[in-house]
GROMACS .gro file of C-alpha atoms in nm:
model
  419
    1MET     CA    1 -34.484  -8.077  10.716
    2ASP     CA    2 -34.259  -8.260  10.960
    3ARG     CA    3 -33.923  -8.389  10.847
    4ILE     CA    4 -33.939  -8.679  10.598
    5ARG     CA    5 -33.869  -9.009  10.776
    6ARG     CA    6 -33.989  -9.270  10.527
    7LEU     CA    7 -34.028  -9.238  10.153
    8ALA     CA    8 -34.206  -9.457   9.899
    9MET     CA    9 -34.011  -9.447   9.571
   10ILE     CA   10 -34.204  -9.595   9.277
   11SER     CA   11 -34.021  -9.726   8.968
   12LEU     CA   12 -34.270  -9.962   8.809
   13HIS     CA   13 -34.127 -10.053   8.471
   14THR     CA   14 -33.760 -10.100   8.552
   15SER     CA   15 -33.579 -10.205   8.867
   16PRO     CA   16 -33.292  -9.996   9.005
   17LEU     CA   17 -33.115 -10.329   9.059
   18ASP     CA   18 -33.111 -10.403   8.684
   19GLN     CA   19 -32.791 -10.358   8.483
   20PRO     CA   20 -32.808 -10.025   8.294
   21GLY     CA   21 -32.782 -10.073   7.920
   22ILE     CA   22 -33.000 -10.386   7.912
   23GLY     CA   23 -33.365 -10.368   7.804
   24ASP     CA   24 -33.535 -10.063   7.957
   25ALA     CA   25 -33.265 -10.013   8.220
   26GLY     CA   26 -33.073  -9.690   8.177
   27GLY     CA   27 -33.016  -9.352   8.334
   28MET     CA   28 -33.341  -9.365   8.531
   29ASN     CA   29 -33.224  -9.680   8.710
   30VAL     CA   30 -32.905  -9.502   8.813
   31TYR     CA   31 -33.104  -9.196   8.920
   32VAL     CA   32 -33.343  -9.392   9.143
   33ILE     CA   33 -33.082  -9.601   9.324
   34GLU     CA   34 -32.825  -9.323   9.365
   35LEU     CA   35 -33.081  -9.070   9.490
   36SER     CA   36 -33.226  -9.329   9.731
   37ARG     CA   37 -32.880  -9.411   9.861
   38ARG     CA   38 -32.799  -9.046   9.932
   39LEU     CA   39 -33.138  -8.988  10.098
   40ALA     CA   40 -33.073  -9.287  10.323
   41GLN     CA   41 -32.737  -9.139  10.420
   42GLN     CA   42 -32.937  -8.843  10.552
   43GLY     CA   43 -33.141  -9.072  10.775
   44ILE     CA   44 -33.444  -9.130  10.549
   45GLU     CA   45 -33.577  -9.484  10.505
   46VAL     CA   46 -33.655  -9.549  10.137
   47ASP     CA   47 -33.872  -9.829   9.998
   48ILE     CA   48 -33.845  -9.865   9.620
   49PHE     CA   49 -34.144 -10.042   9.463
   50THR     CA   50 -34.077 -10.208   9.127
   51ARG     CA   51 -34.235 -10.487   8.923
   52ALA     CA   52 -34.093 -10.836   8.971
   53THR     CA   53 -33.954 -10.981   8.648
   54SER     CA   54 -33.844 -11.320   8.782
   55SER     CA   55 -33.987 -11.575   9.024
   56ALA     CA   56 -33.638 -11.608   9.170
   57LEU     CA   57 -33.639 -11.251   9.302
   58PRO     CA   58 -33.694 -11.225   9.679
   59PRO     CA   59 -33.987 -11.006   9.786
   60VAL     CA   60 -33.752 -10.755   9.949
   61VAL     CA   61 -33.385 -10.680   9.876
   62GLU     CA   62 -33.178 -10.446  10.093
   63ALA     CA   63 -32.982 -10.247   9.837
   64PHE     CA   64 -32.805 -10.026  10.094
   65ASP     CA   65 -32.851  -9.942  10.459
   66GLY     CA   66 -33.191  -9.776  10.472
   67VAL     CA   67 -33.285  -9.862  10.111
   68GLN     CA   68 -33.510 -10.159  10.035
   69VAL     CA   69 -33.627 -10.270   9.691
   70ARG     CA   70 -33.972 -10.431   9.706
   71HIS     CA   71 -34.060 -10.660   9.415
   72ILE     CA   72 -34.430 -10.644   9.331
   73HIS     CA   73 -34.595 -10.929   9.139
   74ALA     CA   74 -34.798 -10.773   8.858
   75GLY     CA   75 -34.847 -10.976   8.542
   76PRO     CA   76 -34.617 -11.241   8.395
   77PHE     CA   77 -34.255 -11.221   8.504
   78GLU     CA   78 -34.119 -11.212   8.149
   79GLY     CA   79 -34.236 -11.117   7.803
   80LEU     CA   80 -34.417 -10.792   7.881
   81THR     CA   81 -34.305 -10.492   7.681
   82LYS     CA   82 -34.320 -10.142   7.828
   83GLY     CA   83 -34.615 -10.075   7.600
   84GLU     CA   84 -34.811 -10.359   7.762
   85LEU     CA   85 -34.749 -10.248   8.120
   86PRO     CA   86 -35.047 -10.007   8.145
   87GLY     CA   87 -35.263 -10.321   8.166
   88GLN     CA   88 -35.086 -10.411   8.491
   89LEU     CA   89 -35.126 -10.073   8.661
   90CYS     CA   90 -35.428 -10.177   8.868
   91VAL     CA   91 -35.274 -10.491   9.013
   92PHE     CA   92 -34.941 -10.315   9.077
   93ALA     CA   93 -35.118 -10.029   9.256
   94ARG     CA   94 -35.325 -10.275   9.461
   95GLU     CA   95 -35.013 -10.456   9.579
   96VAL     CA   96 -34.836 -10.130   9.668
   97LEU     CA   97 -35.136 -10.021   9.876
   98ARG     CA   98 -35.150 -10.364  10.037
   99ALA     CA   99 -34.783 -10.343  10.136
  100GLU     CA  100 -34.841 -10.007  10.302
  101ALA     CA  101 -35.156 -10.132  10.477
  102ALA     CA  102 -34.947 -10.392  10.660
  103GLN     CA  103 -34.754 -10.109  10.828
  104PRO     CA  104 -34.866  -9.871  11.107
  105VAL     CA  105 -35.086  -9.581  10.996
  106GLY     CA  106 -34.884  -9.297  10.845
  107HIS     CA  107 -34.588  -9.519  10.757
  108TYR     CA  108 -34.480  -9.312  10.453
  109ASP     CA  109 -34.436  -8.936  10.459
  110ALA     CA  110 -34.415  -8.880  10.082
  111VAL     CA  111 -34.424  -9.055   9.744
  112HIS     CA  112 -34.171  -8.997   9.465
  113SER     CA  113 -34.267  -9.158   9.134
  114HIS     CA  114 -34.053  -9.196   8.823
  115TYR     CA  115 -34.185  -9.211   8.463
  116TRP     CA  116 -34.553  -9.174   8.382
  117LEU     CA  117 -34.655  -9.533   8.462
  118SER     CA  118 -34.525  -9.495   8.817
  119GLY     CA  119 -34.691  -9.155   8.837
  120GLN     CA  120 -35.031  -9.315   8.785
  121VAL     CA  121 -34.968  -9.543   9.083
  122GLY     CA  122 -34.818  -9.257   9.283
  123ALA     CA  123 -35.130  -9.045   9.233
  124LEU     CA  124 -35.347  -9.322   9.376
  125ALA     CA  125 -35.112  -9.373   9.671
  126ARG     CA  126 -35.108  -8.998   9.736
  127ASP     CA  127 -35.485  -8.985   9.769
  128ARG     CA  128 -35.506  -9.305   9.977
  129TRP     CA  129 -35.225  -9.219  10.218
  130GLY     CA  130 -35.278  -8.844  10.238
  131VAL     CA  131 -34.914  -8.763  10.164
  132PRO     CA  132 -34.755  -8.541   9.896
  133LEU     CA  133 -34.666  -8.678   9.553
  134VAL     CA  134 -34.346  -8.564   9.381
  135HIS     CA  135 -34.299  -8.686   9.025
  136THR     CA  136 -34.003  -8.697   8.787
  137MET     CA  137 -34.091  -8.758   8.422
  138HIS     CA  138 -33.742  -8.854   8.294
  139THR     CA  139 -33.880  -8.862   7.939
  140MET     CA  140 -34.196  -8.714   7.785
  141ALA     CA  141 -34.395  -8.846   7.492
  142LYS     CA  142 -34.462  -8.506   7.337
  143VAL     CA  143 -34.092  -8.421   7.343
  144LYS     CA  144 -33.989  -8.759   7.202
  145ASN     CA  145 -34.245  -8.737   6.922
  146ASP     CA  146 -34.124  -8.390   6.827
  147ALA     CA  147 -33.768  -8.520   6.781
  148LEU     CA  148 -33.832  -8.869   6.648
  149ALA     CA  149 -33.542  -9.063   6.504
  150THR     CA  150 -33.580  -9.186   6.146
  151GLY     CA  151 -33.768  -9.515   6.150
  152ASP     CA  152 -33.856  -9.492   6.519
  153THR     CA  153 -34.211  -9.547   6.647
  154PRO     CA  154 -34.408  -9.251   6.790
  155GLU     CA  155 -34.527  -9.271   7.150
  156PRO     CA  156 -34.899  -9.357   7.169
  157ALA     CA  157 -35.178  -9.118   7.259
  158ALA     CA  158 -35.252  -9.321   7.573
  159ARG     CA  159 -34.912  -9.229   7.714
  160ILE     CA  160 -34.964  -8.861   7.639
  161ILE     CA  161 -35.299  -8.867   7.821
  162GLY     CA  162 -35.142  -9.055   8.112
  163GLU     CA  163 -34.861  -8.800   8.139
  164GLU     CA  164 -35.108  -8.511   8.138
  165GLN     CA  165 -35.298  -8.677   8.423
  166VAL     CA  166 -34.980  -8.723   8.629
  167VAL     CA  167 -34.875  -8.360   8.574
  168GLU     CA  168 -35.214  -8.248   8.701
  169ALA     CA  169 -35.207  -8.483   9.003
  170ALA     CA  170 -34.854  -8.425   9.133
  171ASP     CA  171 -34.798  -8.176   9.414
  172MET     CA  172 -34.451  -8.103   9.273
  173LEU     CA  173 -34.271  -8.193   8.952
  174ILE     CA  174 -33.894  -8.231   8.939
  175ALA     CA  175 -33.733  -8.137   8.608
  176ASN     CA  176 -33.375  -8.237   8.534
  177THR     CA  177 -33.294  -7.911   8.352
  178ASP     CA  178 -33.437  -7.568   8.278
  179ILE     CA  179 -33.540  -7.678   7.930
  180GLU     CA  180 -33.733  -7.975   8.072
  181ALA     CA  181 -33.911  -7.740   8.312
  182LYS     CA  182 -34.014  -7.521   8.018
  183GLN     CA  183 -34.137  -7.828   7.830
  184LEU     CA  184 -34.353  -7.932   8.126
  185ILE     CA  185 -34.503  -7.584   8.142
  186ASN     CA  186 -34.544  -7.520   7.769
  187LEU     CA  187 -34.640  -7.868   7.648
  188TYR     CA  188 -34.825  -8.005   7.951
  189ASP     CA  189 -34.968  -7.690   8.112
  190ALA     CA  190 -34.783  -7.758   8.436
  191ASP     CA  191 -34.819  -7.490   8.704
  192PRO     CA  192 -34.482  -7.306   8.706
  193GLY     CA  193 -34.508  -7.281   9.084
  194ARG     CA  194 -34.510  -7.660   9.109
  195VAL     CA  195 -34.206  -7.726   8.889
  196GLU     CA  196 -33.857  -7.731   9.037
  197VAL     CA  197 -33.528  -7.792   8.856
  198VAL     CA  198 -33.297  -8.041   9.030
  199HIS     CA  199 -32.999  -8.168   8.834
  200PRO     CA  200 -32.912  -8.538   8.864
  201GLY     CA  201 -32.564  -8.621   8.982
  202VAL     CA  202 -32.265  -8.845   8.926
  203ASP     CA  203 -32.080  -9.074   9.166
  204LEU     CA  204 -31.740  -8.905   9.171
  205SER     CA  205 -31.592  -9.195   9.368
  206VAL     CA  206 -31.664  -9.434   9.078
  207PHE     CA  207 -31.630  -9.205   8.776
  208ARG     CA  208 -31.294  -9.039   8.827
  209PRO     CA  209 -30.973  -8.977   8.633
  210VAL     CA  210 -30.770  -9.293   8.565
  211GLU     CA  211 -30.450  -9.304   8.364
  212GLN     CA  212 -30.555  -9.363   8.005
  213ALA     CA  213 -30.267  -9.603   7.936
  214ALA     CA  214 -30.364  -9.823   8.231
  215ALA     CA  215 -30.731  -9.825   8.131
  216ARG     CA  216 -30.645  -9.921   7.772
  217ALA     CA  217 -30.409 -10.197   7.887
  218ALA     CA  218 -30.683 -10.343   8.110
  219LEU     CA  219 -30.933 -10.339   7.821
  220GLY     CA  220 -30.694 -10.466   7.554
  221LEU     CA  221 -30.705 -10.144   7.353
  222PRO     CA  222 -30.406 -10.015   7.153
  223GLN     CA  223 -30.218  -9.740   7.331
  224ASP     CA  224 -30.187  -9.527   7.014
  225ALA     CA  225 -30.551  -9.558   6.906
  226HIS     CA  226 -30.813  -9.288   6.869
  227VAL     CA  227 -31.092  -9.447   7.080
  228LEU     CA  228 -31.436  -9.303   7.002
  229LEU     CA  229 -31.683  -9.451   7.250
  230PHE     CA  230 -32.060  -9.490   7.249
  231ALA     CA  231 -32.214  -9.609   7.577
  232GLY     CA  232 -32.584  -9.664   7.631
  233ARG     CA  233 -32.890  -9.848   7.513
  234ILE     CA  234 -32.888  -9.938   7.146
  235GLN     CA  235 -33.206  -9.789   7.005
  236PRO     CA  236 -33.294  -9.521   6.745
  237LEU     CA  237 -33.348  -9.252   7.012
  238LYS     CA  238 -32.986  -9.283   7.129
  239ALA     CA  239 -32.862  -9.265   6.767
  240PRO     CA  240 -32.551  -9.486   6.777
  241ASP     CA  241 -32.590  -9.514   6.399
  242VAL     CA  242 -32.500  -9.143   6.373
  243LEU     CA  243 -32.159  -9.218   6.524
  244LEU     CA  244 -32.101  -9.511   6.288
  245ARG     CA  245 -32.198  -9.307   5.981
  246ALA     CA  246 -31.974  -9.023   6.098
  247VAL     CA  247 -31.682  -9.262   6.138
  248ALA     CA  248 -31.743  -9.394   5.786
  249GLU     CA  249 -31.743  -9.035   5.658
  250LEU     CA  250 -31.421  -8.965   5.847
  251LEU     CA  251 -31.248  -9.268   5.699
  252ALA     CA  252 -31.368  -9.183   5.350
  253GLN     CA  253 -31.199  -8.844   5.390
  254THR     CA  254 -30.885  -8.979   5.559
  255PRO     CA  255 -30.833  -9.353   5.496
  256SER     CA  256 -30.503  -9.350   5.687
  257LEU     CA  257 -30.693  -9.311   6.015
  258ARG     CA  258 -30.832  -9.666   5.989
  259SER     CA  259 -30.529  -9.836   6.145
  260HIS     CA  260 -30.550  -9.608   6.449
  261LEU     CA  261 -30.926  -9.601   6.505
  262VAL     CA  262 -31.134  -9.805   6.753
  263VAL     CA  263 -31.506  -9.746   6.805
  264PRO     CA  264 -31.642  -9.940   7.105
  265VAL     CA  265 -32.021  -9.961   7.139
  266VAL     CA  266 -32.094 -10.053   7.501
  267GLY     CA  267 -32.458 -10.146   7.562
  268GLY     CA  268 -32.745 -10.366   7.453
  269PRO     CA  269 -33.062 -10.336   7.241
  270SER     CA  270 -33.352 -10.157   7.404
  271GLY     CA  271 -33.692 -10.010   7.322
  272THR     CA  272 -33.771 -10.020   6.952
  273GLY     CA  273 -33.414 -10.142   6.904
  274LEU     CA  274 -33.530 -10.482   7.032
  275GLU     CA  275 -33.733 -10.526   6.713
  276HIS     CA  276 -33.410 -10.554   6.512
  277PRO     CA  277 -33.131 -10.619   6.764
  278GLU     CA  278 -32.881 -10.697   6.492
  279SER     CA  279 -32.939 -10.376   6.293
  280LEU     CA  280 -32.638 -10.181   6.427
  281ALA     CA  281 -32.399 -10.469   6.358
  282GLN     CA  282 -32.547 -10.494   6.008
  283LEU     CA  283 -32.493 -10.121   5.958
  284ALA     CA  284 -32.130 -10.154   6.067
  285ASP     CA  285 -32.088 -10.428   5.808
  286GLU     CA  286 -32.258 -10.225   5.534
  287LEU     CA  287 -32.034  -9.927   5.612
  288GLY     CA  288 -31.722 -10.143   5.605
  289LEU     CA  289 -31.646 -10.081   5.973
  290THR     CA  290 -31.630 -10.434   6.114
  291ASP     CA  291 -31.255 -10.399   6.169
  292VAL     CA  292 -31.305 -10.073   6.359
  293VAL     CA  293 -31.624 -10.120   6.565
  294ARG     CA  294 -31.624 -10.335   6.879
  295PHE     CA  295 -31.956 -10.438   7.031
  296VAL     CA  296 -31.933 -10.476   7.408
  297PRO     CA  297 -32.223 -10.603   7.625
  298PRO     CA  298 -32.341 -10.377   7.910
  299VAL     CA  299 -32.091 -10.360   8.196
  300ALA     CA  300 -32.100 -10.267   8.565
  301GLN     CA  301 -32.030  -9.908   8.664
  302ASP     CA  302 -31.668  -9.961   8.767
  303GLU     CA  303 -31.596 -10.126   8.432
  304LEU     CA  304 -31.785  -9.854   8.247
  305ALA     CA  305 -31.568  -9.596   8.423
  306ARG     CA  306 -31.262  -9.774   8.280
  307TRP     CA  307 -31.408  -9.752   7.927
  308TYR     CA  308 -31.465  -9.378   7.971
  309ALA     CA  309 -31.108  -9.331   8.093
  310ALA     CA  310 -30.973  -9.526   7.796
  311ALA     CA  311 -31.161  -9.318   7.539
  312THR     CA  312 -31.030  -9.026   7.340
  313ALA     CA  313 -31.385  -8.893   7.333
  314VAL     CA  314 -31.735  -9.015   7.419
  315ALA     CA  315 -32.014  -8.957   7.166
  316VAL     CA  316 -32.372  -8.886   7.280
  317PRO     CA  317 -32.561  -8.829   6.952
  318SER     CA  318 -32.913  -8.881   7.095
  319TYR     CA  319 -33.220  -8.724   6.939
  320ASN     CA  320 -33.332  -8.629   7.290
  321GLU     CA  321 -33.198  -8.656   7.645
  322SER     CA  322 -33.374  -8.519   7.951
  323PHE     CA  323 -33.030  -8.487   8.111
  324GLY     CA  324 -32.759  -8.718   7.980
  325LEU     CA  325 -32.595  -8.920   8.258
  326VAL     CA  326 -32.347  -9.078   8.016
  327ALA     CA  327 -32.217  -8.731   7.933
  328VAL     CA  328 -32.158  -8.629   8.294
  329GLU     CA  329 -32.007  -8.969   8.384
  330ALA     CA  330 -31.761  -8.945   8.095
  331GLN     CA  331 -31.663  -8.592   8.195
  332ALA     CA  332 -31.607  -8.707   8.554
  333ALA     CA  333 -31.349  -8.949   8.409
  334GLY     CA  334 -31.180  -8.653   8.239
  335THR     CA  335 -31.293  -8.748   7.890
  336PRO     CA  336 -31.431  -8.490   7.642
  337VAL     CA  337 -31.787  -8.545   7.521
  338LEU     CA  338 -31.924  -8.484   7.172
  339ALA     CA  339 -32.297  -8.439   7.219
  340ALA     CA  340 -32.601  -8.347   7.017
  341ALA     CA  341 -32.724  -8.002   7.115
  342VAL     CA  342 -33.063  -8.134   7.230
  343GLY     CA  343 -33.260  -8.160   7.553
  344GLY     CA  344 -33.049  -8.146   7.867
  345LEU     CA  345 -32.715  -8.208   7.696
  346PRO     CA  346 -32.625  -7.837   7.660
  347THR     CA  347 -32.668  -7.816   8.038
  348VAL     CA  348 -32.432  -8.107   8.098
  349VAL     CA  349 -32.172  -8.034   7.826
  350ARG     CA  350 -32.016  -7.689   7.809
  351ASP     CA  351 -31.942  -7.633   7.443
  352GLY     CA  352 -31.575  -7.569   7.375
  353HIS     CA  353 -31.487  -7.617   7.742
  354SER     CA  354 -31.574  -7.977   7.841
  355GLY     CA  355 -31.670  -8.105   7.498
  356LEU     CA  356 -31.829  -8.009   7.169
  357LEU     CA  357 -32.198  -7.968   7.091
  358VAL     CA  358 -32.314  -8.066   6.743
  359ASP     CA  359 -32.623  -7.888   6.610
  360SER     CA  360 -32.734  -8.165   6.375
  361HIS     CA  361 -32.737  -8.540   6.327
  362GLU     CA  362 -32.569  -8.522   5.987
  363PRO     CA  363 -32.271  -8.761   5.959
  364ARG     CA  364 -32.060  -8.490   5.792
  365ASP     CA  365 -32.107  -8.253   6.087
  366TRP     CA  366 -32.023  -8.528   6.336
  367ALA     CA  367 -31.720  -8.632   6.134
  368ALA     CA  368 -31.595  -8.273   6.150
  369ALA     CA  369 -31.633  -8.269   6.529
  370LEU     CA  370 -31.455  -8.603   6.561
  371ARG     CA  371 -31.173  -8.474   6.343
  372ARG     CA  372 -31.126  -8.167   6.563
  373VAL     CA  373 -31.073  -8.379   6.873
  374ILE     CA  374 -30.853  -8.634   6.698
  375GLU     CA  375 -30.624  -8.390   6.518
  376ASP     CA  376 -30.587  -8.112   6.776
  377PRO     CA  377 -30.397  -8.237   7.087
  378ALA     CA  378 -30.408  -7.891   7.247
  379LEU     CA  379 -30.787  -7.879   7.216
  380ARG     CA  380 -30.810  -8.229   7.360
  381VAL     CA  381 -30.601  -8.137   7.665
  382ARG     CA  382 -30.812  -7.827   7.723
  383LEU     CA  383 -31.138  -8.023   7.696
  384GLU     CA  384 -31.009  -8.292   7.934
  385ALA     CA  385 -30.941  -8.031   8.202
  386GLY     CA  386 -31.276  -7.866   8.135
  387ALA     CA  387 -31.457  -8.200   8.156
  388LEU     CA  388 -31.331  -8.258   8.511
  389GLU     CA  389 -31.427  -7.906   8.613
  390GLN     CA  390 -31.774  -7.941   8.463
  391ALA     CA  391 -31.843  -8.279   8.626
  392ARG     CA  392 -31.770  -8.142   8.973
  393LYS     CA  393 -32.083  -7.929   8.943
  394PHE     CA  394 -32.296  -8.244   8.959
  395ALA     CA  395 -32.294  -8.456   9.275
  396TRP     CA  396 -32.564  -8.687   9.407
  397GLU     CA  397 -32.531  -8.539   9.756
  398ARG     CA  398 -32.640  -8.201   9.622
  399THR     CA  399 -32.921  -8.369   9.425
  400ALA     CA  400 -33.049  -8.533   9.744
  401GLU     CA  401 -33.040  -8.206   9.939
  402ARG     CA  402 -33.236  -8.022   9.669
  403THR     CA  403 -33.484  -8.310   9.634
  404LEU     CA  404 -33.552  -8.303  10.009
  405GLU     CA  405 -33.637  -7.935   9.975
  406VAL     CA  406 -33.886  -8.026   9.700
  407TYR     CA  407 -34.048  -8.292   9.923
  408GLU     CA  408 -34.094  -8.035  10.198
  409ARG     CA  409 -34.238  -7.781   9.955
  410ALA     CA  410 -34.477  -8.045   9.817
  411GLY     CA  411 -34.597  -8.116  10.170
  412ALA     CA  412 -34.656  -7.748  10.233
  413LEU     CA  413 -34.854  -7.710   9.909
  414MET     CA  414 -35.063  -8.016   9.990
  415ALA     CA  415 -35.138  -7.881  10.337
  416GLN     CA  416 -35.248  -7.548  10.186
  417SER     CA  417 -35.484  -7.721   9.943
  418VAL     CA  418 -35.646  -7.921  10.223
  419SER     CA  419 -35.688  -7.626  10.463
   0.00000   0.00000   0.00000
C-alpha cells in the first residue's frame, strides 16, 4: 500500500486527554496519545475517536500538531460503566462512519483500534472504508480471569466473545511483549503471521533523572526517609494492598523502620475498585499504617516524574500487566522497581539489574524484597544505574517506527486477501 497519510485511531472507552489514574484512564491513554504524537511528527495526520463524557467538551480538540481528538456522542455523558458501554457500540460506530463520510473518499488509510470495544468499531470501519485494521488489545479477558485478584470480579463471557471476534477480524495484531503475543496465539487462536510485537515507550524528556533531594524537598518528603511508592489506578488488579501488607510485615519484623518509612499511593479508584473506593484507606487503618501511608490524588506527568525521582523504590505488584508503563517510567527516572513477575513486567524490569522481580503476591516475599533495597545501599546504587540503562531501550520514537511497519504490513495482507 502507499505511505500512510491519515490514520483513524479508535479509543472508545477512555479519552487520551483524560488524566491517567482516574477512572478507566491509565497506561492505554498514555499509549494512544504518545504514539499519535510521534506518528504526527513523521507527517501522519491522526484523528482519535473517543466517547464524549461531558457536554462541555468541544467536538474536536487539537492535542498536538497533526493530532485531533474527536468526541463522539454515544449514550449519556456520565454514569456509564465500562461494562455498560457495549450497548453504545452501534451509535458510536454510526457516528464514526458519519464523520468519515463528511470527508473526501479515501480520507483514512488505516484504522488502529485499542481495547476490544474499539476493535468492534474498527472492524466495521475497516469493511466500510476498505482499509486495513490494526488492533492492540492492551488487556485480555482470558488472561485477567486466569490471574484474578482475590475478591475481584471475572470478566464476562460477552467480552471474551467480543475479543475473539476482533482477533479474527484484524489484519494485524500488535502485542506489547512476546508473552502477550503467545497469549493471543494460544488463548485466542490468532494467526502467528498476523501478530507483531511492538514495545510501548517512555517519554525520556519528561521521565528523567532528577536529584532525589530536590524532588523530596518539592514534595515535602523527609530527606532521610525510605520512600516506597505505588503509582496507578487503585483496584484489585493493580494490587496496592500487597504493598501495604508487605509494609506491615516489614514493620512487624523491624519496628524501628517506622520513623523512616513513607509509602505514597498516587492514584485514584478505578474498575472494581470504584465499588469500595475507601477500601485501601480502611486497610491502611486496619494494618496500623495511617502514619506511614500517604494517599495522593492522580497527578500530571511532570509531577508524577518528581514522585518517581523522590522514591527509594517503586512497587508494581499487579496480578497482570500487558506491559507496565509505570515500571518503565520509574526506571527512566533512575528509580529501581520491585515488580510482580507477571505479564509484560519481566520484559520491562531486568531482575537484579534494574529492579527485583517477585514471584508471588505473598506479603512476606514482598517484605523481603523491600528489605533488600532498603538495607543494601550498594544494591540500590547498582539498580539505579541499571534502571536508567534499561529505560533507554524503550522510546516512543522507536515504537512509532515499528508501528508504521505494522500498518504497511497490514495493508499488504489486506491487498493479498482481496486479490
